[in-house]
Each structure stands twice: as C-alpha cells, then as structure tokens.
Amino acid sequence: MAALRTMAAMAAVALVGHVQATERPLPPCLDPFQPFVYSGCFQDTGSPQILPYRSSAPSDTMTVEKCTAECKGGGYRYAGLVYYGVCYCGQTVNGPAVADSECKLPCNGNSTQTCGGDDIFSVWTDPTFEPVEDVTIEDYDPIGCYTDDSPVGRALAYRQDQLDGATLTTEKCLQACRDGGFPFAGTEFGGECYCGTVLANDTSAVPAGECDKPCNGNPAQTCGGSARLTLFVADELQSLQPCGYEPPVSSSTALPPSSSTSTSVPPESSTSSTTPITSTTTTSSSACVSTTVVPPECEYKCGKWCSSPLPDWDDVKTCKNAWSTCALQVASCFKHAGWPDVLDCFDFGEWCSDISKYCDSKPWGGCRKGDFWGKKPPRGGPKPPTTITITTTCAPATTTTNGPNTTTTTKSSSTSKCPIPTPTNICVQPSSKHYGYGPGKPVGGIEMPVVTCNDLADDWPRYPFKGYNDVDSRKCRKYQRSQCGGACADACKEQYEDCVDVYAEGCRRKGHRGRDTSASASYFEFAHAVEKRTYRWNDSYGSAVYKCKAQYIDCLKENKGVTGAGKCPKWDGC
Ligand SMILES: *[C@@H]1O[C@H](CO)[C@@H](O)[C@H](O)[C@H]1NC(C)=O
Ligand SMILES: *[C@@H]1O[C@H](CO)[C@@H](O)[C@H](O)[C@H]1NC(C)=O
Ligand SMILES: *[C@@H]1O[C@H](CO)[C@@H](O)[C@H](O)[C@H]1NC(C)=O
Ligand SMILES: *[C@@H]1O[C@H](CO)[C@@H](O)[C@H](O)[C@H]1NC(C)=O
C-alpha cells in the first residue's frame, strides 16, 4: 500500500510536466531482477502524459514481464501497460487512480494478464527504489561539468521547459528533478534545466572552467555553459538494485576446495550410441521435407547441440539447398551447444561456408554429398547417411517408416515446390567504426539469426517470415509481414544474448581458465580449445558486454524500419 500512497503523492505533483523528452532507448533488462509489483489502475488525462516514455517494443506480443524488463533496462521506477499491450515507463505516475475494474483488456502476449484499458493504465512498480518523499534537493551531490548535446542527443532526456529560464537557479532545477523522481539533474547555458533517469553514455566530464555561465536567477551560482552541464546526482533516487545487480555472495565462499581431484565421470565413454535404428523419416505434410533418409540423427555435433541432417545433393542447385539448410542452423548451434563446446559452432559455420564454396567449385567427378563428405566429414556425428532419397514434392505425404534398409519414397499429388530459403537475412547487421563491428564482422564473430522466408507451406500464407534459431524449423518463431520489424528485434536480442554468453564469457574465461571446472576435457585440451578461438579476444568481460550492448542498441535502431517489402512474395518464390 505504500506504493499506492507514493503514487497518490506523485499524482499531486502532476502539474510539473516535462515539456520535452528526447529519450534514447536503452535495451530491456535481460538479467534476472526483482519483479515489479502491481500497483493499480490509473487514468491518463493526456496532459501531462501519465508516463512519459513509450517503449518501442512491439505491442502485439507484450506481456507484463516484457514491459517491466523494458522499464528496468531504462532505469525507470514505474511500468504501465495500456490498450492490449502498449508499454510505457516513467519515474512518476501523473494521473489519478481509478477502480481496478477499469483495467480490463487482456495483454496481446499473454491473455491471462491485464493490459489496462482505453487511456487506462495497469501500473507496476519496481520495488527496489526508495520513496521520493524521503529525498530533498539537499541529497543531490554536484559531480562536475559534463558535455551535452552530442550529435546523438542530450545527456539528460527530460528538459524542464515549465521553468522560467530567466529566473533559473540551481535549487529550482533540483526541485523540478526531485519532484519528477529523477536521480540526475543538470543546468546549462545559464537558464536551462534537464533531468534524467540515466546519464547518456557518450557524456564525459570536462574541466570545471568550461561551465562558465552564471545562473540567470542567481549570478553567484554556475549553470553550465555552452553545451556544458553542471551536473548533480541523487543516489537516493536510483534503484538499489539496477539491471545487472547481483546480490552479494554469502560469506561461505571462502576458498575453493583445495583438492578437487576427484574427476568422476569421463564424459566421453558414458553414452555410447545405442540409438534404436528406426529410420526417422522426417516427413510431415507441413514440414514439406519429403526426403527419406537413413538418418544420422546427429550429423554435426557441437557440445549439447546436433545439426539436423542436410539433404543429399548431386548438382549445384541441390548443393546450394544443402548449404542453406546448413547455414540456417548456425544460430541454433550458438544458442544450444553450451560452454565451451559452443566455440565449435564457429567451425560449423565455416563448414557450411565450405559447402557453398564446394557447390561453386565444379568438382571433378560431379557435385555430390558423398564426395564432399570424403573431403570434409562433419564433426562429431556418426557415419554419413547411407541411403538417401530426396524428392522435391511436398504435402500430403504418405511415407511409411521402415527399417533402415528400406527406403520409401513419397508420392504426392501436390505440385508445389519445397523451397529451402536462402540464408539471406532481411535484418541488417549494424556498423560502428568506434567498436569495429559491421556487416560480416559482428562482435565476437557471432552473426544474428537469419530472418527470411518461412519454409513451411501451410504456415506461409499467414506467416511469410521466420527467424531460424532452431534445427527444427517448426519450432522457430514465425512472423506476419507486418511483424518484420519485431522479427528483427528478436534477432537482435538473440544475437545480444549469444554475444554475452559466448564472446563476453570467452573473454572472461580466457583470464580464468585454470579455475574452470565445467570443462569436460582435461585442462590442457580445454585451454587449447578455448585458446584457439579466443586468443584474439582481448576485451575484458565488462568491455565485451558493453560492445555487445552497443551493437544491440544499434541493431534495434537499424532494423526499426525493416518491412520485408518485396521479400518472400510467393511461397515457392522465396
Ligand atoms: C501468463 O501470465 C500468467 C500470470 O502472470 C503466468 O502465470 C503464465 O505463466 C503466463 N504464461 C506465459 C506463457 O508466459
Ligand atoms: C531390412 O528390414 C526388414 C524390415 O524392417 C528387417 O526385417 C530386415 O532384418 C532388414 N535387413 C537388414 C539387412 O537390415
Ligand atoms: C584488441 O586488439 C586489436 C588488434 O589486435 C586492437 O585494435 C584493439 O584495440 C584491442 N582491444 C583492446 C580492448 O585491447
Ligand atoms: C553508447 O553510445 C554509443 C554512441 O552514442 C551508442 O551507439 C551506444 O548504443 C550506446 N551504448 C549504450 C550501452 O548506451
């Protein structure tokens, strides 16, 4: 109930509206965090806006969890959901409470949750903030003179235009920011006041002398300079557990057990492959994979991940199909292989590229899978498939599954083709000169999952697009044409997660590999395997995560306008 009282107080100060906001979106919080608590149903009177920051996260899949992660990522205290799932964030709730029954619309992403009403917000509160009432302007500490107004935007997003610039003092600005619940406050050019939840990352401290303008309302005080902020921060208004916060480890973490020599399970020998030899024909009318294969269930193996077998080929066209099938699986390898074997996924990606090169090379004796297998066998999996029949028809399949020695061919009445989409991403890899990433050279070499045409015939009319992040295409997320932007946002996010899990993790372990106990191989083998991939990775864990984040934010920005227009126009024309 304290939260409710807090908000009633907030509503009372609603007359101070921020006239101008130039928010630079931050990524959602992907780390675990203490859940927001439901705080009631509030009305948006429009002026001022009930919560000033509108998240760009797609509303058609919105849930309470997603919205609170957005707000947590931006350092906000409140999250609000309106009209089936539009997500807003803010430091204060500027509107009156109404009966809970007014919040009655289901959330698009989870219909058991409530996403406000029409101009009515379901409001959730981050419980890791202290009440604003306890904070006064005395709690703001001066932290110096800082740059502002970079080409990218403002250092603090919320300009307080309701204050009269001609009479501005430091106290007036601090009071406005305090009332708005903002931990950061800054004065500039004698008469401007800005508040912020966070300080933009391209802001830097400069010599105090560069803040050289007296405050218009009190010449004895300094109010910034030209594109220079006199900056203050009230730690009391920041979350006690911001995104990424890790609870202090309990005192029982004294020393690692000195004799950790009992390496018990030899990981290799335990599960010898006693897979029942039932030929798993991957036929389903929807899957449109009417190939009958005597299957190696696991063709290429990286740790906990196994590739799905590539179709047979005997000419350039079918060879390219195999390459596509291969390349579309790379993202799932990064997602599932597990450390440290995930480093082998780079080899898998190269192996796929080798297939493409092989297709183009006009090999002497014909372009055949068997030939390529002889030269570059897939790693880790069992023997190559012995009998393969590929058919290029799909739909109503009538295949029976038999022993491995019988190959059954599909008969089909349908004439529709079974395209394997080319692995050309409709989403764009962003570039940054500063961090050195760009197309073909993502951070850590980890590409984003491919979003391209849906390969499943019966899905295609409604969902022409698909994000390929699973070896089983049916488990991949599919998208309507209007959702391409969201599809790319999902791909950006997944790239970010892989970037942190693989690249940043690799950077971290590089320095600590001697202590690694999760490695299955011996120390030296492990060190070698890691070293082979990571010796060029010279970031620290922190700077690696920072790069991953920078790439993620750019990725979201870069892909906002992706529409998929002209892409995947017909199912068999992908
Ligand atoms: C939907 O929301 C309910 C209530 O918050 C939760 O218990 C459930 O797990 C959610 N379902 C999904 C699929 O997230
Ligand atoms: C071939 O398949 C049949 C039926 O599944 C089985 O009875 C027979 O033993 C198999 N032959 C070989 C050589 O595997
Ligand atoms: C990593 O190494 C590259 C060249 O090998 C260098 O350009 C870059 O500055 C280094 N980065 C760090 C963080 O040391
Ligand atoms: C930091 O600033 C750079 C340049 O303005 C921007 O590209 C990047 O996305 C920002 N990263 C974070 C984590 O805010």
XYZ file of C-alpha atoms and ligand atoms in Angstrom:
630
model
C 0.000 0.000 0.000
C 2.987 2.232 0.476
C 3.379 2.158 -3.260
C -0.159 3.392 -3.713
C 0.334 6.254 -1.334
C 3.516 7.124 -3.118
C 1.678 7.363 -6.341
C -1.115 9.419 -4.926
C 1.603 11.841 -3.916
C 3.024 11.643 -7.378
C -0.312 12.420 -8.914
C -0.442 15.531 -6.780
C 2.703 16.896 -8.330
C 1.430 16.181 -11.769
C 1.294 19.855 -12.628
C 5.004 19.806 -13.319
C 5.046 18.245 -16.740
C 8.134 17.804 -18.809
C 7.539 19.628 -21.978
C 10.205 17.931 -23.954
C 11.714 14.474 -23.838
C 14.476 13.217 -26.071
C 14.783 9.745 -24.740
C 17.379 7.445 -26.203
C 16.028 3.934 -25.779
C 18.082 1.515 -23.752
C 17.752 -2.235 -24.200
C 15.418 -4.177 -21.945
C 16.924 -5.674 -18.834
C 17.886 -9.220 -19.734
C 19.281 -10.135 -16.352
C 17.053 -11.531 -13.651
C 15.614 -8.802 -11.450
C 13.220 -8.482 -8.573
C 9.748 -8.450 -10.166
C 7.724 -5.261 -10.262
C 4.636 -5.242 -8.047
C 1.168 -4.428 -9.302
C 0.132 -1.008 -8.052
C -3.260 -0.304 -9.524
C -5.174 1.126 -12.383
C -4.614 4.771 -13.374
C -6.122 7.145 -15.848
C -4.152 9.074 -18.443
C -5.502 12.590 -18.637
C -3.154 13.335 -21.508
C -1.600 16.491 -20.113
C 0.845 15.754 -18.762
C 1.234 12.244 -20.048
C 0.764 9.690 -17.325
C 4.151 8.060 -18.042
C 6.437 9.926 -20.424
C 8.448 7.195 -22.075
C 6.808 4.997 -24.685
C 8.738 1.812 -25.315
C 9.274 0.763 -28.901
C 8.850 -2.906 -28.017
C 6.134 -4.462 -30.180
C 2.713 -4.369 -28.546
C 1.427 -7.437 -30.334
C 3.466 -9.750 -28.122
C 3.517 -7.611 -24.989
C 3.362 -9.121 -21.519
C 3.851 -7.677 -18.059
C 7.282 -9.316 -17.933
C 8.395 -7.756 -21.203
C 7.200 -4.294 -20.307
C 8.764 -4.315 -16.863
C 12.034 -5.512 -18.444
C 11.889 -2.532 -20.810
C 11.406 -0.131 -17.919
C 14.008 -1.845 -15.756
C 16.502 -1.536 -18.606
C 15.850 2.202 -18.811
C 16.221 2.692 -15.066
C 12.556 3.630 -14.544
C 10.538 3.180 -11.398
C 7.141 2.537 -12.997
C 5.873 0.473 -15.907
C 2.439 0.964 -17.407
C 0.501 -1.143 -19.880
C -2.352 0.267 -21.896
C -4.668 -0.887 -24.651
C -3.806 -4.579 -25.020
C -0.082 -4.079 -24.595
C 1.448 -0.694 -25.374
C 4.238 -0.285 -22.841
C 5.203 2.958 -21.105
C 7.724 3.795 -18.417
C 8.241 6.703 -16.085
C 9.581 7.994 -12.800
C 6.221 9.300 -11.613
C 2.651 8.377 -12.373
C 0.932 11.551 -13.493
C -2.711 10.661 -13.307
C -5.497 9.735 -10.895
C -6.123 6.223 -9.640
C -9.328 4.609 -10.854
C -11.159 1.403 -9.954
C -9.261 -1.761 -10.782
C -12.219 -2.905 -12.825
C -11.395 -0.200 -15.383
C -8.321 -2.188 -16.326
C -9.936 -4.963 -18.285
C -8.135 -5.519 -21.586
C -6.088 -8.705 -21.940
C -2.427 -8.423 -22.927
C -1.647 -9.434 -26.502
C 1.276 -11.564 -25.389
C -0.493 -13.317 -22.504
C -4.244 -13.086 -22.360
C -4.353 -14.055 -18.700
C -2.663 -10.754 -17.876
C -4.322 -7.358 -17.906
C -3.077 -4.512 -20.079
C -5.133 -1.545 -18.953
C -7.984 -0.127 -20.974
C -8.517 2.741 -23.347
C -6.356 5.526 -21.866
C -6.318 3.492 -18.650
C -3.012 2.084 -17.454
C -2.198 -1.016 -15.435
C 0.716 0.275 -13.384
C 3.568 -1.788 -11.928
C 6.258 -0.532 -9.558
C 9.894 -1.520 -9.253
C 10.170 -2.270 -5.519
C 13.901 -1.569 -5.445
C 13.519 2.218 -5.249
C 13.195 4.247 -2.070
C 10.230 6.603 -1.736
C 10.671 10.010 -3.356
C 9.224 11.718 -0.266
C 12.368 10.875 1.656
C 14.540 12.793 -0.790
C 15.185 16.531 -0.759
C 17.266 18.725 -3.024
C 20.000 18.528 -0.369
C 20.512 14.935 -1.468
C 21.761 15.968 -4.898
C 25.542 15.901 -4.998
C 27.409 18.056 -7.513
C 29.534 15.841 -9.756
C 31.105 18.379 -12.055
C 30.949 19.832 -15.504
C 29.880 17.491 -18.296
C 29.449 17.597 -22.050
C 25.969 17.730 -23.523
C 24.221 17.809 -26.849
C 26.317 15.265 -28.732
C 25.301 14.535 -32.330
C 23.325 11.601 -30.943
C 21.309 13.534 -28.413
C 21.070 15.015 -24.970
C 22.923 13.767 -21.915
C 19.721 14.012 -19.861
C 16.482 13.290 -21.652
C 13.915 15.415 -19.846
C 14.093 19.153 -20.387
C 12.126 21.178 -17.836
C 10.608 23.829 -20.030
C 7.959 24.695 -17.478
C 10.683 26.546 -15.532
C 11.339 30.151 -16.443
C 14.846 30.332 -17.863
C 15.222 33.996 -16.985
C 14.997 33.262 -13.274
C 16.578 29.804 -13.096
C 18.582 28.856 -10.030
C 20.238 25.578 -9.094
C 17.575 24.979 -6.431
C 14.700 25.396 -8.854
C 16.188 22.871 -11.214
C 16.977 20.362 -8.480
C 13.456 20.735 -7.117
C 11.924 20.047 -10.520
C 14.048 16.934 -10.978
C 13.373 15.746 -7.445
C 9.626 16.173 -7.932
C 9.906 14.253 -11.147
C 11.732 11.459 -9.313
C 14.855 11.841 -11.452
C 18.243 10.965 -9.966
C 20.155 13.146 -12.448
C 19.805 16.912 -12.739
C 21.770 19.449 -14.732
C 21.744 23.139 -15.529
C 23.035 24.557 -18.787
C 23.732 27.841 -20.515
C 22.535 29.954 -17.615
C 18.842 29.140 -17.908
C 18.147 25.523 -18.958
C 17.280 22.650 -16.666
C 17.420 18.955 -17.563
C 16.548 15.824 -15.629
C 17.308 12.206 -16.378
C 16.815 8.666 -15.247
C 20.191 7.790 -16.669
C 23.129 9.736 -17.995
C 23.809 9.103 -21.691
C 26.933 7.051 -22.216
C 28.588 9.491 -24.599
C 28.736 12.202 -21.974
C 32.077 12.939 -20.375
C 33.484 15.072 -17.633
C 35.349 18.224 -18.693
C 37.343 20.813 -16.736
C 35.175 22.810 -14.346
C 36.134 26.012 -16.146
C 34.052 25.001 -19.158
C 30.922 25.501 -17.063
C 31.198 29.243 -17.095
C 27.662 30.649 -17.228
C 26.160 32.207 -14.110
C 22.591 31.168 -13.361
C 20.130 33.735 -14.706
C 18.246 33.742 -11.411
C 21.329 33.791 -9.150
C 24.599 35.027 -10.652
C 26.509 33.676 -7.664
C 25.771 30.141 -8.942
C 27.073 28.425 -12.044
C 24.554 26.999 -14.506
C 26.642 25.089 -17.048
C 27.964 26.583 -20.222
C 27.530 26.213 -23.917
C 26.680 22.536 -24.423
C 28.022 22.017 -20.893
C 26.015 20.761 -17.948
C 26.600 21.488 -14.298
C 25.615 18.020 -13.178
C 24.095 16.638 -9.966
C 23.057 13.196 -8.877
C 20.883 11.945 -6.027
C 21.802 8.316 -5.468
C 18.725 8.022 -3.281
C 16.553 8.240 -6.377
C 18.299 5.407 -8.192
C 17.281 1.802 -7.892
C 19.122 -0.021 -5.126
C 19.237 -2.987 -7.489
C 19.665 -1.689 -11.026
C 19.621 -4.043 -14.009
C 22.571 -6.405 -13.720
C 22.670 -6.163 -9.934
C 23.994 -9.295 -8.310
C 23.220 -9.907 -4.673
C 26.388 -10.029 -2.606
C 27.656 -13.561 -2.329
C 27.229 -15.054 1.107
C 30.256 -15.393 3.303
C 30.549 -19.130 2.717
C 32.549 -18.545 -0.456
C 35.837 -18.619 1.331
C 38.164 -20.733 -0.748
C 37.716 -23.319 -3.437
C 38.145 -26.828 -2.100
C 41.856 -27.327 -2.320
C 41.785 -30.905 -3.509
C 39.327 -31.033 -6.355
C 40.997 -34.025 -7.888
C 38.100 -36.414 -7.949
C 37.160 -36.021 -11.560
C 34.472 -38.598 -11.676
C 32.571 -39.104 -14.889
C 34.564 -39.496 -18.039
C 32.149 -37.653 -20.269
C 33.115 -39.367 -23.490
C 32.546 -43.049 -22.886
C 29.277 -42.994 -20.978
C 26.679 -42.740 -23.653
C 27.734 -44.920 -26.498
C 25.217 -44.564 -29.218
C 22.655 -47.256 -28.774
C 20.041 -45.375 -30.638
C 17.315 -47.698 -31.865
C 17.677 -47.973 -35.565
C 14.253 -46.870 -36.519
C 14.539 -44.780 -39.533
C 13.156 -41.465 -38.508
C 11.730 -40.250 -41.690
C 11.363 -36.541 -41.386
C 8.165 -36.432 -43.285
C 5.208 -34.365 -42.417
C 2.885 -32.721 -44.802
C 3.504 -29.373 -43.216
C 7.220 -29.739 -42.896
C 7.453 -30.311 -46.588
C 10.583 -32.291 -46.099
C 9.669 -35.325 -48.038
C 13.128 -36.667 -48.052
C 13.551 -40.110 -46.771
C 16.855 -40.504 -45.176
C 18.558 -43.273 -43.413
C 19.429 -40.860 -40.774
C 22.461 -39.945 -38.930
C 20.439 -38.430 -36.153
C 23.245 -36.160 -35.333
C 25.184 -35.163 -38.364
C 27.414 -32.456 -36.924
C 27.804 -32.254 -33.190
C 28.892 -29.308 -31.052
C 28.527 -29.980 -27.356
C 24.895 -30.337 -26.463
C 23.794 -29.402 -29.940
C 23.273 -31.568 -33.015
C 22.629 -30.426 -36.516
C 19.696 -31.694 -38.445
C 20.917 -33.756 -41.420
C 21.476 -31.934 -44.671
C 19.580 -33.130 -47.725
C 21.504 -35.127 -50.267
C 22.791 -33.332 -53.320
C 24.031 -34.210 -56.745
C 24.178 -30.935 -58.601
C 24.845 -27.301 -57.940
C 21.244 -26.430 -57.184
C 20.663 -29.180 -54.660
C 24.106 -28.481 -53.244
C 23.090 -24.884 -52.578
C 19.964 -26.176 -50.870
C 22.158 -28.169 -48.544
C 24.244 -25.096 -47.870
C 21.097 -23.122 -46.995
C 19.895 -25.853 -44.698
C 23.283 -25.768 -43.030
C 23.609 -22.002 -42.713
C 20.112 -21.638 -41.269
C 21.186 -23.829 -38.358
C 24.215 -21.870 -37.228
C 22.258 -19.636 -34.842
C 20.728 -22.617 -33.080
C 24.207 -24.030 -32.523
C 25.284 -20.877 -30.691
C 22.129 -20.987 -28.662
C 22.282 -24.598 -27.533
C 25.816 -26.022 -27.678
C 26.856 -24.837 -24.223
C 30.227 -23.650 -22.997
C 32.955 -24.357 -24.032
C 31.848 -26.547 -26.929
C 29.896 -23.598 -28.286
C 33.211 -22.410 -29.687
C 32.934 -25.300 -32.150
C 29.941 -23.534 -33.677
C 32.370 -21.216 -35.402
C 33.780 -24.308 -37.105
C 30.297 -25.442 -38.014
C 29.600 -22.063 -39.623
C 32.821 -22.354 -41.602
C 31.939 -25.872 -42.609
C 28.637 -24.573 -44.029
C 30.532 -21.935 -45.988
C 32.804 -24.672 -47.270
C 29.757 -26.416 -48.702
C 28.827 -23.268 -50.568
C 32.356 -22.987 -51.929
C 32.255 -26.633 -52.862
C 28.985 -26.106 -54.781
C 30.644 -23.366 -56.809
C 33.859 -25.235 -57.399
C 32.589 -27.566 -60.148
C 34.333 -30.534 -58.572
C 35.797 -33.111 -60.843
C 33.605 -36.187 -60.833
C 30.406 -34.307 -60.027
C 28.981 -32.272 -57.227
C 27.915 -34.869 -54.675
C 27.364 -35.009 -50.974
C 29.395 -38.195 -50.679
C 32.321 -36.517 -52.360
C 32.220 -33.540 -50.026
C 31.847 -35.848 -47.029
C 35.026 -37.603 -48.079
C 36.893 -34.314 -48.090
C 35.318 -32.631 -45.096
C 33.430 -35.026 -42.891
C 31.016 -33.465 -40.423
C 32.472 -33.414 -36.967
C 31.307 -35.384 -34.009
C 28.328 -37.066 -35.586
C 28.094 -40.719 -36.627
C 28.802 -42.093 -40.055
C 27.359 -40.414 -43.114
C 23.919 -41.473 -44.214
C 23.949 -44.472 -46.480
C 20.797 -44.210 -48.461
C 19.028 -41.066 -49.280
C 16.106 -40.364 -51.457
C 15.184 -36.820 -51.976
C 12.005 -35.748 -53.569
C 11.168 -32.249 -54.482
C 7.495 -32.524 -53.861
C 5.760 -31.905 -50.647
C 2.453 -32.013 -48.843
C 0.094 -34.931 -48.323
C 2.872 -37.319 -47.720
C 2.206 -40.974 -47.357
C 5.509 -42.227 -46.237
C 5.785 -45.230 -44.080
C 8.637 -45.627 -41.778
C 10.637 -48.728 -42.220
C 13.870 -50.276 -41.243
C 16.989 -48.532 -42.330
C 17.434 -50.819 -45.283
C 14.193 -49.823 -46.899
C 13.890 -46.505 -48.489
C 10.426 -45.310 -49.089
C 9.721 -42.601 -51.480
C 6.999 -40.107 -51.060
C 4.230 -39.895 -53.517
C 2.441 -36.679 -53.676
C -0.453 -35.256 -55.530
C 0.666 -31.736 -54.899
C 2.894 -29.991 -57.351
C 4.064 -27.229 -55.038
C 7.786 -26.941 -54.684
C 9.696 -27.260 -51.494
C 11.933 -24.263 -51.413
C 14.685 -24.072 -48.920
C 15.037 -20.367 -48.261
C 18.384 -18.862 -48.979
C 20.027 -17.768 -45.765
C 19.935 -14.088 -46.632
C 18.843 -12.089 -43.644
C 16.184 -9.428 -44.116
C 17.598 -7.839 -40.963
C 20.672 -5.677 -41.093
C 23.861 -6.056 -39.078
C 24.649 -2.566 -37.750
C 28.026 -0.891 -38.054
C 30.158 1.095 -35.692
C 33.565 2.478 -36.529
C 34.217 3.040 -32.883
C 33.589 -0.520 -31.765
C 34.683 -2.055 -35.042
C 31.613 -4.120 -35.855
C 29.776 -4.142 -39.141
C 28.340 -6.428 -41.806
C 30.409 -9.598 -41.950
C 32.175 -8.738 -38.694
C 29.723 -8.739 -35.825
C 31.053 -8.512 -32.261
C 32.884 -11.740 -31.478
C 32.080 -13.071 -34.957
C 28.566 -14.016 -33.870
C 26.005 -13.232 -36.530
C 22.386 -12.586 -35.731
C 19.936 -15.405 -36.500
C 18.659 -15.322 -40.062
C 15.156 -13.986 -40.581
C 13.882 -14.936 -44.023
C 11.042 -16.716 -45.798
C 9.079 -19.357 -43.952
C 9.845 -22.786 -45.361
C 6.595 -24.404 -44.282
C 3.883 -24.427 -46.900
C 0.822 -24.307 -44.700
C 2.224 -21.605 -42.455
C 3.345 -19.393 -45.224
C 0.114 -17.617 -46.208
C -0.283 -16.079 -42.742
C 3.334 -16.020 -41.699
C 5.650 -15.457 -44.650
C 8.707 -14.918 -42.418
C 10.604 -16.949 -39.904
C 13.536 -16.462 -37.557
C 15.759 -19.507 -37.900
C 17.052 -20.312 -34.451
C 16.245 -23.993 -34.107
C 17.277 -27.037 -36.096
C 13.613 -27.943 -36.258
C 12.023 -25.318 -38.439
C 8.642 -25.944 -36.834
C 9.972 -24.645 -33.548
C 11.246 -21.391 -34.994
C 9.299 -18.208 -34.461
C 7.176 -17.170 -37.441
C 6.054 -13.692 -38.347
C 3.423 -11.904 -40.343
C 4.548 -9.428 -42.946
C 3.654 -6.554 -40.652
C 5.848 -8.010 -37.933
C 9.182 -7.884 -39.758
C 10.422 -5.105 -37.502
C 9.651 -7.223 -34.464
C 11.249 -10.246 -36.087
C 14.478 -8.327 -36.482
C 14.241 -7.008 -32.916
C 14.024 -10.632 -31.768
C 17.051 -11.492 -33.895
C 18.981 -8.546 -32.444
C 18.142 -9.712 -28.959
C 19.229 -13.221 -29.629
C 22.482 -12.003 -31.109
C 22.973 -9.944 -27.980
C 22.403 -12.943 -25.743
C 24.810 -15.098 -27.757
C 27.296 -12.243 -27.744
C 27.242 -12.123 -23.953
C 27.090 -15.906 -23.465
C 29.831 -16.715 -25.926
C 32.008 -13.712 -26.645
C 31.946 -11.967 -23.278
C 32.049 -15.296 -21.487
C 35.023 -16.296 -23.632
C 36.799 -13.078 -22.735
C 36.172 -13.719 -19.066
C 37.293 -17.340 -19.069
C 40.384 -16.507 -21.001
C 41.781 -14.922 -17.913
C 40.491 -17.584 -15.531
C 40.535 -20.798 -17.449
C 42.770 -22.526 -14.918
C 39.926 -22.454 -12.428
C 37.355 -23.694 -14.830
C 35.762 -26.852 -13.561
C 32.942 -27.239 -16.015
C 35.268 -28.197 -18.847
C 34.789 -31.781 -19.825
C 38.225 -32.272 -21.278
C 41.436 -32.072 -19.374
C 42.771 -28.678 -18.541
C 45.205 -28.606 -21.414
C 42.770 -29.756 -24.032
C 40.256 -27.303 -22.745
C 42.722 -24.481 -22.658
C 43.759 -25.332 -26.164
C 40.203 -25.444 -27.496
C 39.368 -22.150 -25.893
C 42.618 -20.529 -26.830
C 42.236 -21.464 -30.451
C 39.134 -19.324 -30.710
C 39.686 -16.708 -28.088
C 43.316 -15.695 -28.366
C 42.276 -12.672 -30.374
C 39.551 -11.760 -27.920
C 41.270 -9.096 -25.930
C 38.248 -7.448 -24.327
C 37.595 -7.694 -20.636
C 34.257 -9.200 -19.693
C 32.911 -5.735 -18.979
C 34.063 -4.134 -22.193
C 32.839 -7.154 -24.148
C 29.365 -6.825 -22.661
C 29.472 -3.139 -23.408
C 30.258 -3.847 -27.052
C 27.506 -6.430 -27.246
C 25.096 -3.888 -25.819
C 26.201 -1.147 -28.155
C 25.697 -3.490 -31.081
C 22.290 -4.492 -29.753
C 21.069 -0.935 -29.414
C 22.336 -0.076 -32.873
C 20.754 -3.235 -34.198
C 17.342 -2.257 -32.871
C 17.708 1.200 -34.332
C 18.984 -0.009 -37.674
C 16.184 -2.529 -38.096
C 13.276 -0.434 -36.940
C 12.161 0.275 -40.485
C 12.577 -3.223 -41.898
C 9.346 -4.124 -43.649
C 10.233 -7.168 -45.692
C 8.644 -5.404 -48.643
C 9.311 -7.300 -51.843
C 10.758 -10.219 -49.876
C 9.187 -13.666 -49.915
C 6.348 -12.587 -52.210
C 5.270 -16.112 -53.119
C 5.767 -19.256 -51.173
C 7.648 -21.064 -53.888
C 9.490 -17.973 -54.935
C 11.475 -17.493 -51.807
C 0.783 -15.716 -18.400
O 0.614 -14.980 -17.224
C 0.332 -15.762 -16.080
C 0.030 -14.823 -14.947
O 1.053 -13.853 -14.812
C 1.522 -16.665 -15.791
O 1.257 -17.479 -14.686
C 1.797 -17.528 -17.008
O 2.956 -18.278 -16.806
C 1.954 -16.666 -18.235
N 2.060 -17.510 -19.404
C 3.081 -17.442 -20.245
C 3.026 -18.349 -21.415
O 4.020 -16.685 -20.045
C 15.517 -54.928 -43.514
O 14.293 -54.505 -42.950
C 13.463 -55.566 -42.576
C 12.144 -54.973 -42.139
O 12.340 -53.810 -41.389
C 14.151 -56.402 -41.484
O 13.325 -57.489 -41.095
C 15.465 -56.901 -42.011
O 16.170 -57.559 -40.974
C 16.305 -55.752 -42.516
N 17.530 -56.267 -43.151
C 18.716 -55.767 -42.860
C 19.828 -56.361 -43.603
O 18.887 -54.874 -42.024
C 42.342 -5.734 -29.387
O 43.286 -5.967 -30.388
C 43.110 -5.169 -31.549
C 44.143 -5.586 -32.569
O 44.547 -6.890 -32.406
C 43.247 -3.710 -31.188
O 42.994 -2.918 -32.332
C 42.258 -3.359 -30.106
O 42.448 -2.048 -29.697
C 42.411 -4.292 -28.929
N 41.346 -4.014 -27.996
C 41.561 -3.931 -26.683
C 40.360 -3.677 -25.838
O 42.652 -4.072 -26.187
C 26.586 4.361 -26.102
O 26.761 5.380 -27.035
C 27.014 4.974 -28.337
C 27.326 6.185 -29.135
O 26.483 7.221 -28.803
C 25.806 4.217 -28.837
O 25.994 3.800 -30.166
C 25.577 3.029 -27.974
O 24.429 2.368 -28.377
C 25.478 3.435 -26.517
N 25.503 2.242 -25.687
C 24.837 2.172 -24.547
C 25.028 0.907 -23.783
O 24.106 3.030 -24.140
